[in-house]
Each structure stands twice: as structure tokens, then as C-alpha cells.
Protein backbone atom coordinates (compact mmCIF):
# COMPACT_ATOMS: atom_id res chain seq x y z
CA MET A 1 17.55 -29.55 29.52
CA GLU A 2 16.24 -28.62 26.08
CA ASP A 3 17.03 -30.61 22.96
CA PRO A 4 19.52 -28.49 20.93
CA LYS A 5 17.58 -29.30 17.72
CA THR A 6 14.43 -27.57 19.05
CA VAL A 7 13.64 -23.99 18.12
CA ARG A 8 10.89 -22.32 20.12
CA MET A 9 8.60 -19.64 18.67
CA GLY A 10 10.21 -16.23 19.08
CA ASP A 11 13.76 -17.61 19.26
CA ALA A 12 16.38 -16.96 16.63
CA ASP A 13 15.48 -17.47 12.99
CA PRO A 14 15.58 -21.20 12.13
CA ALA A 15 17.59 -20.39 9.00
CA ASP A 16 20.43 -19.35 11.37
CA GLN A 17 20.18 -22.65 13.29
CA PRO A 18 22.22 -25.67 12.25
CA THR A 19 20.20 -28.12 10.19
CA ALA A 20 19.65 -31.38 12.04
CA ARG A 21 17.82 -34.55 11.10
CA GLY A 22 14.08 -34.01 11.51
CA VAL A 23 14.29 -30.21 11.57
CA SER A 24 13.32 -28.16 8.56
CA PRO A 25 15.53 -25.06 8.19
CA PHE A 26 12.47 -23.12 6.98
CA ALA A 27 9.97 -24.11 9.67
CA ARG A 28 9.37 -22.15 12.87
CA THR A 29 8.55 -25.35 14.74
CA PRO A 30 10.67 -28.45 14.28
CA ALA A 31 9.42 -31.78 13.04
CA PRO A 32 8.79 -34.27 15.86
CA ALA A 33 11.77 -36.38 16.76
CA PRO A 34 11.60 -40.04 15.69
CA GLY A 35 9.62 -42.02 18.28
CA ALA A 36 8.04 -38.87 19.81
CA HIS A 37 4.32 -38.76 20.43
CA PRO A 38 2.43 -36.49 18.00
CA ALA A 39 0.49 -33.53 19.34
CA PRO A 40 -3.26 -34.11 19.80
CA PRO A 41 -5.37 -32.93 16.84
CA SER A 42 -6.98 -29.51 16.97
CA PRO A 43 -10.74 -29.30 17.73
CA GLN A 44 -11.39 -28.48 14.07
CA ALA A 45 -9.41 -31.51 12.92
CA ALA A 46 -11.25 -33.71 15.45
CA GLU A 47 -14.61 -32.59 13.99
CA THR A 48 -13.62 -33.29 10.39
CA GLY A 49 -11.50 -36.33 11.07
CA SER A 50 -8.58 -34.67 9.36
CA GLU A 51 -5.25 -34.05 11.01
CA ALA A 52 -4.27 -31.26 8.61
CA ALA A 53 -4.76 -27.80 10.06
CA THR A 54 -6.16 -24.98 7.94
CA MET A 55 -4.99 -21.43 8.45
CA LEU A 56 -7.28 -18.68 7.23
CA MET A 57 -5.54 -15.78 5.53
CA SER A 58 -7.03 -12.33 5.22
CA GLN A 59 -8.46 -11.64 1.81
CA ARG A 60 -5.82 -10.19 -0.46
CA GLN A 61 -6.63 -6.77 -1.88
CA GLU A 62 -6.73 -6.49 -5.64
CA PRO A 63 -3.78 -4.56 -7.07
CA VAL A 64 -4.33 -0.95 -8.05
CA PHE A 65 -2.93 0.07 -11.38
CA ALA A 66 -2.74 3.83 -11.02
CA TRP A 67 0.09 6.28 -10.47
CA LEU A 68 1.09 9.92 -10.37
CA VAL A 69 3.76 11.20 -12.76
CA VAL A 70 5.58 14.44 -11.89
CA LEU A 71 5.59 16.60 -15.04
CA ASP A 72 7.00 19.82 -13.63
CA GLY A 73 8.65 20.85 -10.38
CA PRO A 74 11.63 19.73 -8.31
CA ASP A 75 10.79 16.00 -8.70
CA ARG A 76 10.25 16.14 -12.47
CA GLY A 77 10.20 12.66 -14.02
CA LYS A 78 9.40 10.70 -10.86
CA ILE A 79 6.61 8.12 -11.00
CA HIS A 80 4.66 7.30 -7.83
CA PRO A 81 2.38 4.22 -7.78
CA LEU A 82 -0.80 4.62 -5.75
CA GLN A 83 -1.61 2.35 -2.79
CA ALA A 84 -4.60 -0.04 -2.74
CA GLY A 85 -6.39 1.88 0.04
CA THR A 86 -5.29 5.47 0.60
CA THR A 87 -2.23 7.30 -0.71
CA THR A 88 -1.07 10.43 1.09
CA VAL A 89 0.83 13.17 -0.73
CA GLY A 90 2.86 15.91 0.94
CA ARG A 91 6.19 17.58 1.54
CA VAL A 92 7.41 15.57 4.55
CA ARG A 93 8.54 12.00 5.09
CA GLY A 94 5.79 9.74 6.29
CA ASN A 95 3.62 10.43 3.25
CA ASP A 96 3.31 7.71 0.62
CA VAL A 97 4.30 10.27 -2.03
CA VAL A 98 6.85 12.86 -0.88
CA VAL A 99 7.04 15.98 -3.06
CA ALA A 100 10.20 18.10 -2.71
CA ASP A 101 8.34 21.39 -3.14
CA ASP A 102 8.35 24.02 -0.37
CA ALA A 103 5.05 25.40 -1.69
CA CYS A 104 3.30 22.08 -0.89
CA SER A 105 1.86 21.48 2.54
CA SER A 106 3.40 18.85 4.77
CA GLN A 107 0.23 16.77 4.33
CA HIS A 108 -1.27 18.19 1.17
CA LEU A 109 -3.84 15.66 -0.08
CA LYS A 110 -4.87 12.05 -0.10
CA ILE A 111 -6.20 9.84 -2.85
CA ARG A 112 -8.56 7.13 -1.67
CA VAL A 113 -9.64 4.14 -3.76
CA GLU A 114 -13.40 3.64 -3.43
CA ARG A 115 -15.64 1.01 -4.99
CA GLY A 116 -18.46 2.66 -6.95
CA GLU A 117 -22.02 1.40 -7.26
CA ASP A 118 -21.07 -0.03 -10.65
CA GLY A 119 -18.34 -2.15 -8.98
CA GLN A 120 -15.53 -0.11 -10.55
CA ASP A 121 -12.75 1.52 -8.54
CA ARG A 122 -12.86 5.32 -8.27
CA PHE A 123 -9.96 7.48 -7.15
CA GLN A 124 -11.24 10.18 -4.82
CA LEU A 125 -8.86 13.13 -4.33
CA ILE A 126 -9.32 14.90 -0.98
CA ASP A 127 -7.45 18.12 -0.21
CA LEU A 128 -6.24 18.14 3.41
CA ALA A 129 -6.74 21.89 3.98
CA SER A 130 -3.48 22.65 2.19
CA ARG A 131 -2.27 26.25 2.43
CA ASN A 132 -1.88 26.79 -1.35
CA GLY A 133 -4.72 24.53 -2.43
CA THR A 134 -5.02 21.70 -4.92
CA TYR A 135 -5.98 22.28 -8.52
CA ALA A 136 -7.22 19.46 -10.76
CA GLY A 137 -8.79 18.93 -14.15
CA ASP A 138 -7.96 18.46 -17.79
CA ARG A 139 -4.85 19.96 -19.35
CA SER A 140 -6.51 23.18 -20.49
CA SER A 141 -8.32 24.07 -17.24
CA TYR A 142 -6.57 22.52 -14.24
CA ARG A 143 -4.77 25.74 -13.21
CA GLN A 144 -8.12 27.54 -12.69
CA ASN A 145 -10.01 24.68 -11.03
CA ARG A 146 -9.33 24.60 -7.28
CA VAL A 147 -10.77 21.44 -5.73
CA HIS A 148 -11.43 20.24 -2.22
CA ARG A 149 -12.72 16.85 -3.30
CA CYS A 150 -13.09 15.28 -6.73
CA VAL A 151 -13.02 11.94 -8.55
CA LEU A 152 -9.90 11.66 -10.69
CA GLN A 153 -10.11 10.54 -14.30
CA ASP A 154 -7.25 9.07 -16.31
CA GLY A 155 -5.16 11.95 -17.67
CA ASP A 156 -6.23 14.54 -15.08
CA TYR A 157 -3.58 17.12 -14.20
CA LEU A 158 -2.90 18.16 -10.60
CA LEU A 159 -1.17 21.28 -9.36
CA LEU A 160 0.24 21.22 -5.82
CA GLY A 161 2.28 24.29 -4.98
CA GLU A 162 4.68 24.56 -7.92
CA THR A 163 4.51 20.86 -8.84
CA THR A 164 2.41 19.57 -11.74
CA LEU A 165 1.47 15.90 -11.81
CA VAL A 166 -0.67 13.79 -14.10
CA PHE A 167 -2.90 10.99 -12.85
CA LYS A 168 -2.73 7.78 -14.91
CA ARG A 169 -4.59 4.52 -14.50
CA ILE A 170 -5.15 1.35 -16.45
């Protein structure tokens, strides 16, 4: 029969379990009961002589400080932060940025963060064969400049269907 103070991996959340002596309410595995034999050290701990285990975490991606602001169209005033890797933009749910514009394609474009040779992040806009195209550029020329792929600069305007956005970054 199992000790009622023990919570196995995959069982109910320990926060839902009653707190008992020797059991941390925040730990997935309980502390050993008084008088219990400790688990043998891991091979890494045996090599170093240390009983503390080290868990390697994946390297955290640096935050991206860029966003799209809807200037004109059905979503006027909305602000959409860009993802660290790739941000998808389109009319249907499942995109990172959903635009409520029937003239936009379901998957209209993506913006991918790429590291340039100078070590700086670049924001590469890639049109995903949208039916009405993607237009990008400065304020005076973006409506005439259809793009399939381009590097976005701070302040660039985008036209997707009947929606105008501006790209901003720090």
C-alpha cells in the first residue's frame, strides 16, 4: 500500500494534495520521509562528488521589441507584438496576428526575425502568395510598392487587402 503523503509524477497537482510533514506543496516529488534511505547520487554527481543535480535549460531567446499597429481597416487601433521567431499574419484563427479583413488571405504573410551579419536583428517580410498581394514601404510610396519579400524598417507601412498597418521597432 502506498504512503498517502507520496505524490507520483503524473498524478494530481501537488498543490491540490493535503500538505503533510516532509512534503512540499510545490514539489512534484515529495521530500524523503524521516529515516528513509536517500536515493543514490546520479552519475554526474558521483563524478563531481556533489549530490546536487544540475538541470540544463534551453537557452532563452532574447525578447523582440517590434509590433504592428493597425492604422486603417476593420481592426483600427489594435497593436500586435511580433514573436521572437516567426509571426504569421492572416484572416483566420491560427495566425499570430488575425486581421478581420475579407480582402486579406487566410495566411497572408509572415515576418521572420533573422540575425544579420552585423549581429543585428532584421525583420524579413515574406508574402505567402496572397491573392491581393502585400504592399510595403514608406508612407508616400507603400501603395505602389508590391513586395514578395523585403526587410522591414522602423516606420514602414504595410497594406494587406484593405488594412493599413505600420511596423514599429525599438
